PDB file of C-alpha atoms in Angstrom:
ATOM      1  CA  ASN E 645      48.640 -14.208  70.330  1.00  0.00           C
ATOM      2  CA  LYS E 646      50.048 -15.825  73.458  1.00  0.00           C
ATOM      3  CA  LEU E 647      48.770 -19.319  72.639  1.00  0.00           C
ATOM      4  CA  ALA E 648      50.222 -19.172  69.097  1.00  0.00           C
ATOM      5  CA  LYS E 649      53.596 -18.172  70.560  1.00  0.00           C
ATOM      6  CA  LYS E 650      53.400 -20.919  73.171  1.00  0.00           C
ATOM      7  CA  LYS E 651      52.628 -23.475  70.440  1.00  0.00           C
ATOM      8  CA  ASN E 652      55.365 -21.987  68.218  1.00  0.00           C
ATOM      9  CA  GLN E 653      52.868 -21.350  65.415  1.00  0.00           C
ATOM     10  CA  ARG E 654      53.376 -18.884  62.565  1.00  0.00           C
ATOM     11  CA  ILE E 655      50.546 -16.749  61.227  1.00  0.00           C
ATOM     12  CA  ILE E 656      51.018 -15.575  57.646  1.00  0.00           C
ATOM     13  CA  VAL E 657      48.746 -12.833  56.282  1.00  0.00           C
ATOM     14  CA  ASP E 658      48.491 -12.509  52.487  1.00  0.00           C
ATOM     15  CA  ILE E 659      45.757  -9.996  51.598  1.00  0.00           C
ATOM     16  CA  GLU E 660      45.580  -8.633  48.063  1.00  0.00           C
ATOM     17  CA  LYS E 661      45.523  -4.847  48.101  1.00  0.00           C
ATOM     18  CA  PRO E 662      43.748  -2.568  47.923  1.00  0.00           C
ATOM     19  CA  CYS E 663      41.236  -4.239  50.208  1.00  0.00           C
ATOM     20  CA  ILE E 664      38.362  -1.801  50.561  1.00  0.00           C
ATOM     21  CA  LEU E 665      35.253  -3.393  52.045  1.00  0.00           C
ATOM     22  CA  LYS E 666      31.826  -2.111  53.012  1.00  0.00           C
ATOM     23  CA  VAL E 667      31.236  -4.156  56.142  1.00  0.00           C
ATOM     24  CA  ASN E 668      30.362  -3.764  59.783  1.00  0.00           C
ATOM     25  CA  GLU E 669      33.869  -3.343  61.221  1.00  0.00           C
ATOM     26  CA  THR E 670      32.981  -4.814  64.611  1.00  0.00           C
ATOM     27  CA  LYS E 671      31.388  -7.905  63.078  1.00  0.00           C
ATOM     28  CA  ILE E 672      34.178  -8.601  60.568  1.00  0.00           C
ATOM     29  CA  ILE E 673      36.793  -8.327  63.322  1.00  0.00           C
ATOM     30  CA  GLU E 674      34.724 -10.740  65.426  1.00  0.00           C
ATOM     31  CA  VAL E 675      34.535 -13.218  62.526  1.00  0.00           C
ATOM     32  CA  PHE E 676      38.274 -13.138  61.837  1.00  0.00           C
ATOM     33  CA  MET E 677      39.174 -13.335  65.521  1.00  0.00           C
ATOM     34  CA  ASN E 678      36.949 -16.398  65.883  1.00  0.00           C
ATOM     35  CA  LEU E 679      38.378 -18.135  62.797  1.00  0.00           C
ATOM     36  CA  ILE E 680      41.991 -17.382  63.718  1.00  0.00           C
ATOM     37  CA  SER E 681      41.577 -18.353  67.380  1.00  0.00           C
ATOM     38  CA  ASN E 682      40.000 -21.671  66.333  1.00  0.00           C
ATOM     39  CA  ALA E 683      42.864 -22.265  63.896  1.00  0.00           C
ATOM     40  CA  ILE E 684      45.373 -21.650  66.698  1.00  0.00           C
ATOM     41  CA  LYS E 685      43.453 -23.786  69.178  1.00  0.00           C
ATOM     42  CA  TYR E 686      42.971 -26.809  66.903  1.00  0.00           C
ATOM     43  CA  SER E 687      46.333 -26.812  65.100  1.00  0.00           C
ATOM     44  CA  GLY E 688      49.331 -28.534  66.571  1.00  0.00           C
ATOM     45  CA  GLU E 689      52.671 -27.150  67.614  1.00  0.00           C
ATOM     46  CA  LYS E 690      55.032 -25.644  65.018  1.00  0.00           C
ATOM     47  CA  THR E 691      52.275 -25.260  62.418  1.00  0.00           C
ATOM     48  CA  ILE E 692      51.446 -22.486  59.968  1.00  0.00           C
ATOM     49  CA  ILE E 693      48.151 -20.605  59.843  1.00  0.00           C
ATOM     50  CA  LYS E 694      47.447 -18.577  56.709  1.00  0.00           C
ATOM     51  CA  VAL E 695      44.969 -15.723  56.294  1.00  0.00           C
ATOM     52  CA  ILE E 696      44.475 -15.186  52.570  1.00  0.00           C
ATOM     53  CA  GLY E 697      42.357 -12.555  50.825  1.00  0.00           C
ATOM     54  CA  ARG E 698      41.833 -12.272  47.063  1.00  0.00           C
ATOM     55  CA  ARG E 699      39.700  -9.932  45.027  1.00  0.00           C
ATOM     56  CA  GLU E 700      37.181 -11.760  42.831  1.00  0.00           C
ATOM     57  CA  LYS E 701      35.463  -9.227  40.556  1.00  0.00           C
ATOM     58  CA  ASP E 702      33.079  -7.331  42.885  1.00  0.00           C
ATOM     59  CA  TYR E 703      33.902  -9.153  46.129  1.00  0.00           C
ATOM     60  CA  TYR E 704      36.746 -10.506  48.263  1.00  0.00           C
ATOM     61  CA  HIS E 705      37.318 -14.164  48.996  1.00  0.00           C
ATOM     62  CA  PHE E 706      38.936 -14.828  52.389  1.00  0.00           C
ATOM     63  CA  ILE E 707      40.434 -18.084  53.611  1.00  0.00           C
ATOM     64  CA  VAL E 708      41.808 -18.980  57.029  1.00  0.00           C
ATOM     65  CA  GLU E 709      43.887 -22.080  56.391  1.00  0.00           C
ATOM     66  CA  ASP E 710      45.327 -24.205  59.165  1.00  0.00           C
ATOM     67  CA  GLU E 711      46.700 -27.654  59.860  1.00  0.00           C
ATOM     68  CA  GLY E 712      43.988 -28.646  62.335  1.00  0.00           C
ATOM     69  CA  ILE E 713      41.826 -31.752  62.364  1.00  0.00           C
ATOM     70  CA  GLY E 714      39.016 -30.133  60.388  1.00  0.00           C
ATOM     71  CA  ILE E 715      35.303 -30.776  60.439  1.00  0.00           C
ATOM     72  CA  LYS E 716      33.779 -33.973  59.073  1.00  0.00           C
ATOM     73  CA  GLU E 717      31.312 -33.318  56.266  1.00  0.00           C
TER      74      GLU E 717
END
């Protein structure tokens, strides 16, 4: 991603394998692209963005973790 490079950000992907999912491929790509682009946009320079995936029994748990300002609850 050009913006991530410009901001000197690192993106680390840690997905537990095998990761076999029954999903709409177009939609899941759209979701991840949105989450990762927001993480890049709202995190500062020289930050780390992590994409983590773990198998939890019959499903996968995904996290996009960044160092951005977050959302107030």
